[in-house]
Amino acid sequence: MRQLKGVLLAMISSSTFGLIPLFALPAMQEGVGLDSVLFYRFAISAVVVGTYLLLRRVDLRITLKEFGTMFLLGGAYASTSLFLTASYLYIPSGVATTIHFLYPVLVTAIMIAFFKDKISLSVIIAAILAILGVYLLSSGEGEGVTSLKGLFMVLSTVVTYAIYIVGVNKSCIQHMDGLKMTFYMLFCCTIIFGANILLKGQGLDMMPNANAVVHIFLLSLIPTLVSDLTLILAIQHVGSTTAAIMGCMEPLTAVSMGVLFLGERFGLGQILGVATVLVAVFIVILSSQPGHFSMKRLILAFIKIRKLN
């Protein structure tokens, strides 16, 4: 049950994370600069979580080592947010999301190389199917990567997000309460983006209208607070590798939002991509139930049936 809960949390996390372009781009089009959008995004989330924890009288004390680790991981998460959001200004958001999804491959490689993780055949097949599905989902974009700057930005997020996911699972904060960890992660990101604005000396952009306020508020709650909290809980339940693979819901969400709200085309490639991603998710969910499903047994049974025929 714990495994299944972790998989579902990871699906919620990646699905909500895929909504970033839906809220961030309209806010920037209204005249709020990228740095200000990111500061508002994390500051509002941190205030909401912090207020909730204070009302519940949760003990927020942490050690200096834990805070240092939080700040380093917060830097990785902040870098991911900065470069991914900035890449939308240079390359199509669907292409950027697809490239960003390379991070599960890096997470898996890190876990095997440095932490001697044993990856099951089911997880490997699910990872391959997830990546194939994401590729198919992006096949109808119609636009390529036209900016090396944008490409470099989104490739950077592959590294920073992988470091963040592995760090949450393998550092000294791995057993910290999920909501408490979320608050400190958001708080550290707020400090980083606030310092960035001060160092640039450009000042914080004010909200030009109610439309910008709504978009930034939704950006702070859904693809930030909800996404980060469920990701942390998912990592604590099922580990870095499975949580990363379930990130395949992120580009699926991005494509769905494009079709529903931006009038984008949904062709055969996208249909096959959705089906492939759902198969990958189905395999991970089944494999999270010990004793009920084994890809190895399934393959051996298939070979046996073929021989009998």
mmCIF file of C-alpha atoms in Angstrom:
data_model
loop_
_atom_site.group_PDB
_atom_site.id
_atom_site.type_symbol
_atom_site.label_atom_id
_atom_site.label_comp_id
_atom_site.label_asym_id
_atom_site.label_seq_id
_atom_site.Cartn_x
_atom_site.Cartn_y
_atom_site.Cartn_z
ATOM 1 C CA MET A 1 0.000 0.000 0.000
ATOM 2 C CA ARG A 2 2.880 2.350 0.815
ATOM 3 C CA GLN A 3 4.397 1.693 -2.640
ATOM 4 C CA LEU A 4 1.122 2.406 -4.428
ATOM 5 C CA LYS A 5 0.610 5.590 -2.411
ATOM 6 C CA GLY A 6 4.092 6.748 -3.388
ATOM 7 C CA VAL A 7 3.431 6.104 -7.094
ATOM 8 C CA LEU A 8 0.162 8.046 -6.952
ATOM 9 C CA LEU A 9 1.888 10.943 -5.158
ATOM 10 C CA ALA A 10 4.603 10.995 -7.841
ATOM 11 C CA MET A 11 1.918 11.116 -10.555
ATOM 12 C CA ILE A 12 0.227 14.071 -8.837
ATOM 13 C CA SER A 13 3.590 15.834 -8.493
ATOM 14 C CA SER A 14 4.600 15.500 -12.132
ATOM 15 C CA SER A 15 1.089 16.305 -13.383
ATOM 16 C CA THR A 16 0.937 19.559 -11.447
ATOM 17 C CA PHE A 17 4.556 20.445 -12.315
ATOM 18 C CA GLY A 18 3.561 20.260 -15.980
ATOM 19 C CA LEU A 19 1.206 23.220 -15.420
ATOM 20 C CA ILE A 20 4.078 25.728 -14.998
ATOM 21 C CA PRO A 21 3.836 27.144 -18.558
ATOM 22 C CA LEU A 22 0.054 27.527 -18.222
ATOM 23 C CA PHE A 23 0.492 30.015 -15.340
ATOM 24 C CA ALA A 24 4.016 31.433 -15.753
ATOM 25 C CA LEU A 25 3.841 32.502 -19.406
ATOM 26 C CA PRO A 26 0.617 34.585 -19.059
ATOM 27 C CA ALA A 27 2.097 36.354 -16.007
ATOM 28 C CA MET A 28 5.248 37.258 -17.955
ATOM 29 C CA GLN A 29 3.145 38.363 -20.927
ATOM 30 C CA GLU A 30 1.340 40.737 -18.562
ATOM 31 C CA GLY A 31 4.678 42.459 -17.866
ATOM 32 C CA VAL A 32 6.005 40.698 -14.741
ATOM 33 C CA GLY A 33 9.694 39.875 -15.244
ATOM 34 C CA LEU A 34 11.063 36.345 -14.951
ATOM 35 C CA ASP A 35 12.994 37.019 -11.721
ATOM 36 C CA SER A 36 9.950 38.595 -10.074
ATOM 37 C CA VAL A 37 7.668 35.753 -11.191
ATOM 38 C CA LEU A 38 10.012 33.220 -9.586
ATOM 39 C CA PHE A 39 10.328 35.244 -6.369
ATOM 40 C CA TYR A 40 6.548 35.596 -6.033
ATOM 41 C CA ARG A 41 6.106 31.902 -6.874
ATOM 42 C CA PHE A 42 8.213 30.656 -3.966
ATOM 43 C CA ALA A 43 7.546 33.476 -1.484
ATOM 44 C CA ILE A 44 3.768 33.033 -1.619
ATOM 45 C CA SER A 45 4.105 29.244 -1.312
ATOM 46 C CA ALA A 46 6.487 29.568 1.657
ATOM 47 C CA VAL A 47 4.142 31.984 3.448
ATOM 48 C CA VAL A 48 1.143 29.664 2.933
ATOM 49 C CA VAL A 49 2.975 26.574 4.240
ATOM 50 C CA GLY A 50 4.715 28.484 7.050
ATOM 51 C CA THR A 51 1.426 29.957 8.290
ATOM 52 C CA TYR A 52 -0.201 26.517 8.278
ATOM 53 C CA LEU A 53 2.685 24.988 10.243
ATOM 54 C CA LEU A 54 2.656 27.827 12.791
ATOM 55 C CA LEU A 55 -1.102 27.459 13.300
ATOM 56 C CA ARG A 56 -0.522 23.748 13.934
ATOM 57 C CA ARG A 57 2.346 24.667 16.287
ATOM 58 C CA VAL A 58 4.767 22.391 14.451
ATOM 59 C CA ASP A 59 8.340 22.494 15.742
ATOM 60 C CA LEU A 60 10.312 24.147 12.919
ATOM 61 C CA ARG A 61 13.739 23.796 14.530
ATOM 62 C CA ILE A 62 16.396 22.100 12.396
ATOM 63 C CA THR A 63 20.145 21.619 12.767
ATOM 64 C CA LEU A 64 22.723 23.745 10.961
ATOM 65 C CA LYS A 65 23.696 20.706 8.874
ATOM 66 C CA GLU A 66 20.077 20.171 7.835
ATOM 67 C CA PHE A 67 19.686 23.835 6.895
ATOM 68 C CA GLY A 68 22.913 23.759 4.882
ATOM 69 C CA THR A 69 21.695 20.673 3.024
ATOM 70 C CA MET A 70 18.316 22.318 2.453
ATOM 71 C CA PHE A 71 19.983 25.422 1.059
ATOM 72 C CA LEU A 72 22.127 23.413 -1.370
ATOM 73 C CA LEU A 73 19.148 21.357 -2.561
ATOM 74 C CA GLY A 74 17.073 24.540 -2.674
ATOM 75 C CA GLY A 75 19.729 25.981 -4.967
ATOM 76 C CA ALA A 76 19.364 22.965 -7.286
ATOM 77 C CA TYR A 77 15.571 23.303 -7.278
ATOM 78 C CA ALA A 78 15.753 27.074 -7.800
ATOM 79 C CA SER A 79 18.141 26.593 -10.733
ATOM 80 C CA THR A 80 15.729 24.095 -12.268
ATOM 81 C CA SER A 81 12.845 26.559 -11.969
ATOM 82 C CA LEU A 82 14.900 29.460 -13.337
ATOM 83 C CA PHE A 83 16.357 27.692 -16.366
ATOM 84 C CA LEU A 84 13.191 25.763 -17.258
ATOM 85 C CA THR A 85 10.964 28.851 -17.110
ATOM 86 C CA ALA A 86 13.546 30.941 -18.984
ATOM 87 C CA SER A 87 13.850 28.286 -21.702
ATOM 88 C CA TYR A 88 10.166 28.847 -22.592
ATOM 89 C CA LEU A 89 11.203 32.277 -23.915
ATOM 90 C CA TYR A 90 13.606 30.721 -26.431
ATOM 91 C CA ILE A 91 12.193 27.333 -27.448
ATOM 92 C CA PRO A 92 8.641 25.870 -27.566
ATOM 93 C CA SER A 93 7.431 24.829 -24.112
ATOM 94 C CA GLY A 94 6.533 21.330 -25.335
ATOM 95 C CA VAL A 95 10.059 20.799 -26.671
ATOM 96 C CA ALA A 96 11.556 22.155 -23.432
ATOM 97 C CA THR A 97 9.366 19.854 -21.338
ATOM 98 C CA THR A 98 10.382 16.861 -23.449
ATOM 99 C CA ILE A 99 14.108 17.586 -23.093
ATOM 100 C CA HIS A 100 13.679 18.222 -19.358
ATOM 101 C CA PHE A 101 12.211 14.725 -19.029
ATOM 102 C CA LEU A 102 15.672 13.250 -19.605
ATOM 103 C CA TYR A 103 16.219 13.691 -15.851
ATOM 104 C CA PRO A 104 14.835 10.215 -14.901
ATOM 105 C CA VAL A 105 17.643 8.665 -16.955
ATOM 106 C CA LEU A 106 20.234 10.657 -14.992
ATOM 107 C CA VAL A 107 18.531 9.866 -11.672
ATOM 108 C CA THR A 108 18.610 6.150 -12.479
ATOM 109 C CA ALA A 109 22.273 6.357 -13.534
ATOM 110 C CA ILE A 110 23.251 8.187 -10.324
ATOM 111 C CA MET A 111 21.383 5.719 -8.120
ATOM 112 C CA ILE A 112 23.078 2.751 -9.810
ATOM 113 C CA ALA A 113 26.578 4.265 -10.029
ATOM 114 C CA PHE A 114 26.851 5.898 -6.605
ATOM 115 C CA PHE A 115 24.298 4.143 -4.396
ATOM 116 C CA LYS A 116 24.382 0.622 -5.888
ATOM 117 C CA ASP A 117 20.637 0.577 -6.421
ATOM 118 C CA LYS A 118 19.209 -2.601 -7.928
ATOM 119 C CA ILE A 119 16.738 -1.672 -10.633
ATOM 120 C CA SER A 120 14.074 -4.249 -11.497
ATOM 121 C CA LEU A 121 13.299 -5.244 -15.087
ATOM 122 C CA SER A 122 9.810 -3.749 -14.686
ATOM 123 C CA VAL A 123 11.251 -0.339 -13.790
ATOM 124 C CA ILE A 124 13.741 -0.432 -16.689
ATOM 125 C CA ILE A 125 11.000 -1.275 -19.208
ATOM 126 C CA ALA A 126 8.721 1.385 -17.718
ATOM 127 C CA ALA A 127 11.510 3.976 -18.031
ATOM 128 C CA ILE A 128 12.104 3.092 -21.697
ATOM 129 C CA LEU A 129 8.370 3.240 -22.455
ATOM 130 C CA ALA A 130 8.008 6.544 -20.608
ATOM 131 C CA ILE A 131 10.812 8.165 -22.625
ATOM 132 C CA LEU A 132 9.376 6.753 -25.876
ATOM 133 C CA GLY A 133 5.959 8.081 -24.918
ATOM 134 C CA VAL A 134 7.356 11.560 -24.229
ATOM 135 C CA TYR A 135 9.104 11.529 -27.611
ATOM 136 C CA LEU A 136 5.812 10.651 -29.329
ATOM 137 C CA LEU A 137 3.990 13.350 -27.359
ATOM 138 C CA SER A 138 6.401 15.966 -28.710
ATOM 139 C CA SER A 139 6.209 14.706 -32.302
ATOM 140 C CA GLY A 140 3.453 17.132 -33.219
ATOM 141 C CA GLU A 141 5.131 20.278 -31.969
ATOM 142 C CA GLY A 142 5.967 21.405 -35.492
ATOM 143 C CA GLU A 143 8.743 23.591 -34.106
ATOM 144 C CA GLY A 144 12.288 22.591 -33.390
ATOM 145 C CA VAL A 145 14.920 23.831 -31.023
ATOM 146 C CA THR A 146 15.944 27.105 -32.659
ATOM 147 C CA SER A 147 18.034 28.553 -29.841
ATOM 148 C CA LEU A 148 21.239 27.105 -28.450
ATOM 149 C CA LYS A 149 20.762 29.309 -25.384
ATOM 150 C CA GLY A 150 17.341 27.781 -24.732
ATOM 151 C CA LEU A 151 18.712 24.285 -25.323
ATOM 152 C CA PHE A 152 21.549 24.855 -22.856
ATOM 153 C CA MET A 153 19.100 26.167 -20.259
ATOM 154 C CA VAL A 154 16.770 23.186 -20.416
ATOM 155 C CA LEU A 155 19.660 20.676 -20.487
ATOM 156 C CA SER A 156 20.923 22.286 -17.273
ATOM 157 C CA THR A 157 17.598 21.437 -15.618
ATOM 158 C CA VAL A 158 18.200 17.739 -16.312
ATOM 159 C CA VAL A 159 21.262 17.868 -14.032
ATOM 160 C CA THR A 160 19.890 20.174 -11.334
ATOM 161 C CA TYR A 161 16.554 18.360 -10.980
ATOM 162 C CA ALA A 162 18.264 14.955 -10.833
ATOM 163 C CA ILE A 163 20.556 16.265 -8.062
ATOM 164 C CA TYR A 164 17.536 17.578 -6.178
ATOM 165 C CA ILE A 165 15.593 14.298 -6.388
ATOM 166 C CA VAL A 166 18.569 12.154 -5.350
ATOM 167 C CA GLY A 167 19.504 14.629 -2.589
ATOM 168 C CA VAL A 168 16.058 14.504 -0.991
ATOM 169 C CA ASN A 169 16.308 10.707 -0.891
ATOM 170 C CA LYS A 170 19.929 10.254 0.186
ATOM 171 C CA SER A 171 20.889 13.257 2.338
ATOM 172 C CA CYS A 172 20.523 13.887 6.078
ATOM 173 C CA ILE A 173 17.016 15.343 5.564
ATOM 174 C CA GLN A 174 15.535 12.169 4.058
ATOM 175 C CA HIS A 175 13.420 11.358 7.141
ATOM 176 C CA MET A 176 12.231 14.907 7.850
ATOM 177 C CA ASP A 177 8.477 15.551 7.905
ATOM 178 C CA GLY A 178 7.343 16.176 4.319
ATOM 179 C CA LEU A 179 5.490 19.432 4.970
ATOM 180 C CA LYS A 180 8.326 20.803 7.113
ATOM 181 C CA MET A 181 10.857 19.939 4.390
ATOM 182 C CA THR A 182 8.630 21.588 1.789
ATOM 183 C CA PHE A 183 8.527 24.808 3.824
ATOM 184 C CA TYR A 184 12.294 25.027 4.167
ATOM 185 C CA MET A 185 12.828 24.178 0.492
ATOM 186 C CA LEU A 186 10.431 26.933 -0.560
ATOM 187 C CA PHE A 187 11.978 29.324 1.984
ATOM 188 C CA CYS A 188 15.496 28.678 0.663
ATOM 189 C CA CYS A 189 14.345 29.244 -2.924
ATOM 190 C CA THR A 190 12.714 32.518 -1.830
ATOM 191 C CA ILE A 191 16.008 33.680 -0.301
ATOM 192 C CA ILE A 192 17.919 32.736 -3.468
ATOM 193 C CA PHE A 193 15.562 34.555 -5.832
ATOM 194 C CA GLY A 194 15.283 37.551 -3.487
ATOM 195 C CA ALA A 195 19.084 37.817 -3.384
ATOM 196 C CA ASN A 196 19.180 37.511 -7.170
ATOM 197 C CA ILE A 197 16.867 40.523 -7.552
ATOM 198 C CA LEU A 198 18.886 42.574 -5.042
ATOM 199 C CA LEU A 199 22.212 41.757 -6.715
ATOM 200 C CA LYS A 200 20.850 42.734 -10.124
ATOM 201 C CA GLY A 201 19.530 45.963 -8.618
ATOM 202 C CA GLN A 202 16.445 45.896 -10.819
ATOM 203 C CA GLY A 203 13.805 45.848 -8.091
ATOM 204 C CA LEU A 204 10.712 43.698 -7.730
ATOM 205 C CA ASP A 205 8.081 44.107 -10.460
ATOM 206 C CA MET A 206 4.644 45.000 -9.176
ATOM 207 C CA MET A 207 1.537 43.126 -10.270
ATOM 208 C CA PRO A 208 0.140 45.110 -13.231
ATOM 209 C CA ASN A 209 -3.425 43.767 -12.991
ATOM 210 C CA ALA A 210 -5.729 41.173 -11.452
ATOM 211 C CA ASN A 211 -5.017 38.694 -14.233
ATOM 212 C CA ALA A 212 -1.325 38.605 -13.327
ATOM 213 C CA VAL A 213 -2.189 38.222 -9.624
ATOM 214 C CA VAL A 214 -4.399 35.206 -10.338
ATOM 215 C CA HIS A 215 -1.816 33.496 -12.538
ATOM 216 C CA ILE A 216 1.030 34.021 -10.070
ATOM 217 C CA PHE A 217 -1.099 32.866 -7.145
ATOM 218 C CA LEU A 218 -2.071 29.676 -9.028
ATOM 219 C CA LEU A 219 1.573 29.204 -10.055
ATOM 220 C CA SER A 220 2.563 29.405 -6.376
ATOM 221 C CA LEU A 221 0.016 26.871 -5.204
ATOM 222 C CA ILE A 222 -0.447 24.205 -7.886
ATOM 223 C CA PRO A 223 2.855 23.575 -9.755
ATOM 224 C CA THR A 224 4.930 24.731 -6.773
ATOM 225 C CA LEU A 225 3.437 23.931 -3.367
ATOM 226 C CA VAL A 226 1.372 20.892 -4.391
ATOM 227 C CA SER A 227 4.026 19.579 -6.790
ATOM 228 C CA ASP A 228 6.963 19.931 -4.393
ATOM 229 C CA LEU A 229 5.139 18.480 -1.382
ATOM 230 C CA THR A 230 3.862 15.424 -3.278
ATOM 231 C CA LEU A 231 7.314 14.895 -4.854
ATOM 232 C CA ILE A 232 9.015 14.885 -1.442
ATOM 233 C CA LEU A 233 6.427 12.460 -0.064
ATOM 234 C CA ALA A 234 6.721 10.251 -3.164
ATOM 235 C CA ILE A 235 10.520 10.061 -2.842
ATOM 236 C CA GLN A 236 10.166 9.101 0.825
ATOM 237 C CA HIS A 237 7.698 6.346 -0.116
ATOM 238 C CA VAL A 238 9.157 4.809 -3.295
ATOM 239 C CA GLY A 239 12.647 6.266 -3.719
ATOM 240 C CA SER A 240 14.255 8.511 -6.319
ATOM 241 C CA THR A 241 14.124 6.236 -9.374
ATOM 242 C CA THR A 242 10.411 5.381 -9.354
ATOM 243 C CA ALA A 243 9.453 8.954 -8.445
ATOM 244 C CA ALA A 244 11.530 10.236 -11.361
ATOM 245 C CA ILE A 245 10.014 7.787 -13.868
ATOM 246 C CA MET A 246 6.542 8.905 -12.850
ATOM 247 C CA GLY A 247 7.594 12.334 -14.103
ATOM 248 C CA CYS A 248 6.279 11.112 -17.469
ATOM 249 C CA MET A 249 2.944 12.612 -16.407
ATOM 250 C CA GLU A 250 4.517 16.080 -16.701
ATOM 251 C CA PRO A 251 4.745 16.268 -20.529
ATOM 252 C CA LEU A 252 1.409 14.465 -20.763
ATOM 253 C CA THR A 253 -0.118 17.294 -18.739
ATOM 254 C CA ALA A 254 1.654 19.924 -20.847
ATOM 255 C CA VAL A 255 0.314 18.443 -24.088
ATOM 256 C CA SER A 256 -3.215 18.104 -22.637
ATOM 257 C CA MET A 257 -3.237 21.751 -21.503
ATOM 258 C CA GLY A 258 -2.016 22.815 -24.936
ATOM 259 C CA VAL A 259 -4.883 20.984 -26.614
ATOM 260 C CA LEU A 260 -7.553 22.140 -24.151
ATOM 261 C CA PHE A 261 -6.553 25.791 -23.677
ATOM 262 C CA LEU A 262 -4.142 26.765 -26.464
ATOM 263 C CA GLY A 263 -5.836 25.172 -29.460
ATOM 264 C CA GLU A 264 -2.882 22.921 -30.292
ATOM 265 C CA ARG A 265 -3.305 19.903 -32.599
ATOM 266 C CA PHE A 266 -3.607 16.396 -31.136
ATOM 267 C CA GLY A 267 -2.426 13.995 -33.828
ATOM 268 C CA LEU A 268 -1.650 10.302 -34.110
ATOM 269 C CA GLY A 269 1.788 10.758 -32.532
ATOM 270 C CA GLN A 270 0.249 12.291 -29.420
ATOM 271 C CA ILE A 271 -2.367 9.530 -29.199
ATOM 272 C CA LEU A 272 0.359 6.862 -29.356
ATOM 273 C CA GLY A 273 2.408 8.865 -26.847
ATOM 274 C CA VAL A 274 -0.445 9.016 -24.346
ATOM 275 C CA ALA A 275 -1.036 5.270 -24.705
ATOM 276 C CA THR A 276 2.674 4.497 -24.226
ATOM 277 C CA VAL A 277 2.966 6.728 -21.163
ATOM 278 C CA LEU A 278 -0.124 5.144 -19.619
ATOM 279 C CA VAL A 279 1.329 1.662 -20.189
ATOM 280 C CA ALA A 280 4.537 2.778 -18.432
ATOM 281 C CA VAL A 281 2.513 4.139 -15.510
ATOM 282 C CA PHE A 282 0.453 0.936 -15.395
ATOM 283 C CA ILE A 283 3.626 -1.196 -15.206
ATOM 284 C CA VAL A 284 5.033 0.886 -12.334
ATOM 285 C CA ILE A 285 1.752 0.711 -10.420
ATOM 286 C CA LEU A 286 1.525 -3.070 -10.856
ATOM 287 C CA SER A 287 5.172 -3.602 -9.933
ATOM 288 C CA SER A 288 4.609 -1.607 -6.741
ATOM 289 C CA GLN A 289 2.406 -4.458 -5.511
ATOM 290 C CA PRO A 290 4.871 -7.156 -4.316
ATOM 291 C CA GLY A 291 3.983 -10.687 -5.366
ATOM 292 C CA HIS A 292 1.257 -9.603 -7.787
ATOM 293 C CA PHE A 293 3.256 -8.662 -10.868
ATOM 294 C CA SER A 294 6.663 -9.397 -12.338
ATOM 295 C CA MET A 295 7.735 -8.321 -15.802
ATOM 296 C CA LYS A 296 10.297 -11.133 -15.839
ATOM 297 C CA ARG A 297 7.602 -13.762 -15.134
ATOM 298 C CA LEU A 298 5.371 -12.161 -17.756
ATOM 299 C CA ILE A 299 8.094 -12.344 -20.430
ATOM 300 C CA LEU A 300 8.970 -15.949 -19.525
ATOM 301 C CA ALA A 301 5.286 -16.924 -19.677
ATOM 302 C CA PHE A 302 4.972 -15.262 -23.095
ATOM 303 C CA ILE A 303 8.020 -17.163 -24.401
ATOM 304 C CA LYS A 304 6.598 -20.412 -23.038
ATOM 305 C CA ILE A 305 3.254 -19.834 -24.787
ATOM 306 C CA ARG A 306 5.059 -19.069 -28.051
ATOM 307 C CA LYS A 307 6.978 -22.338 -27.803
ATOM 308 C CA LEU A 308 3.782 -24.302 -27.161
ATOM 309 C CA ASN A 309 2.220 -22.791 -30.265
#
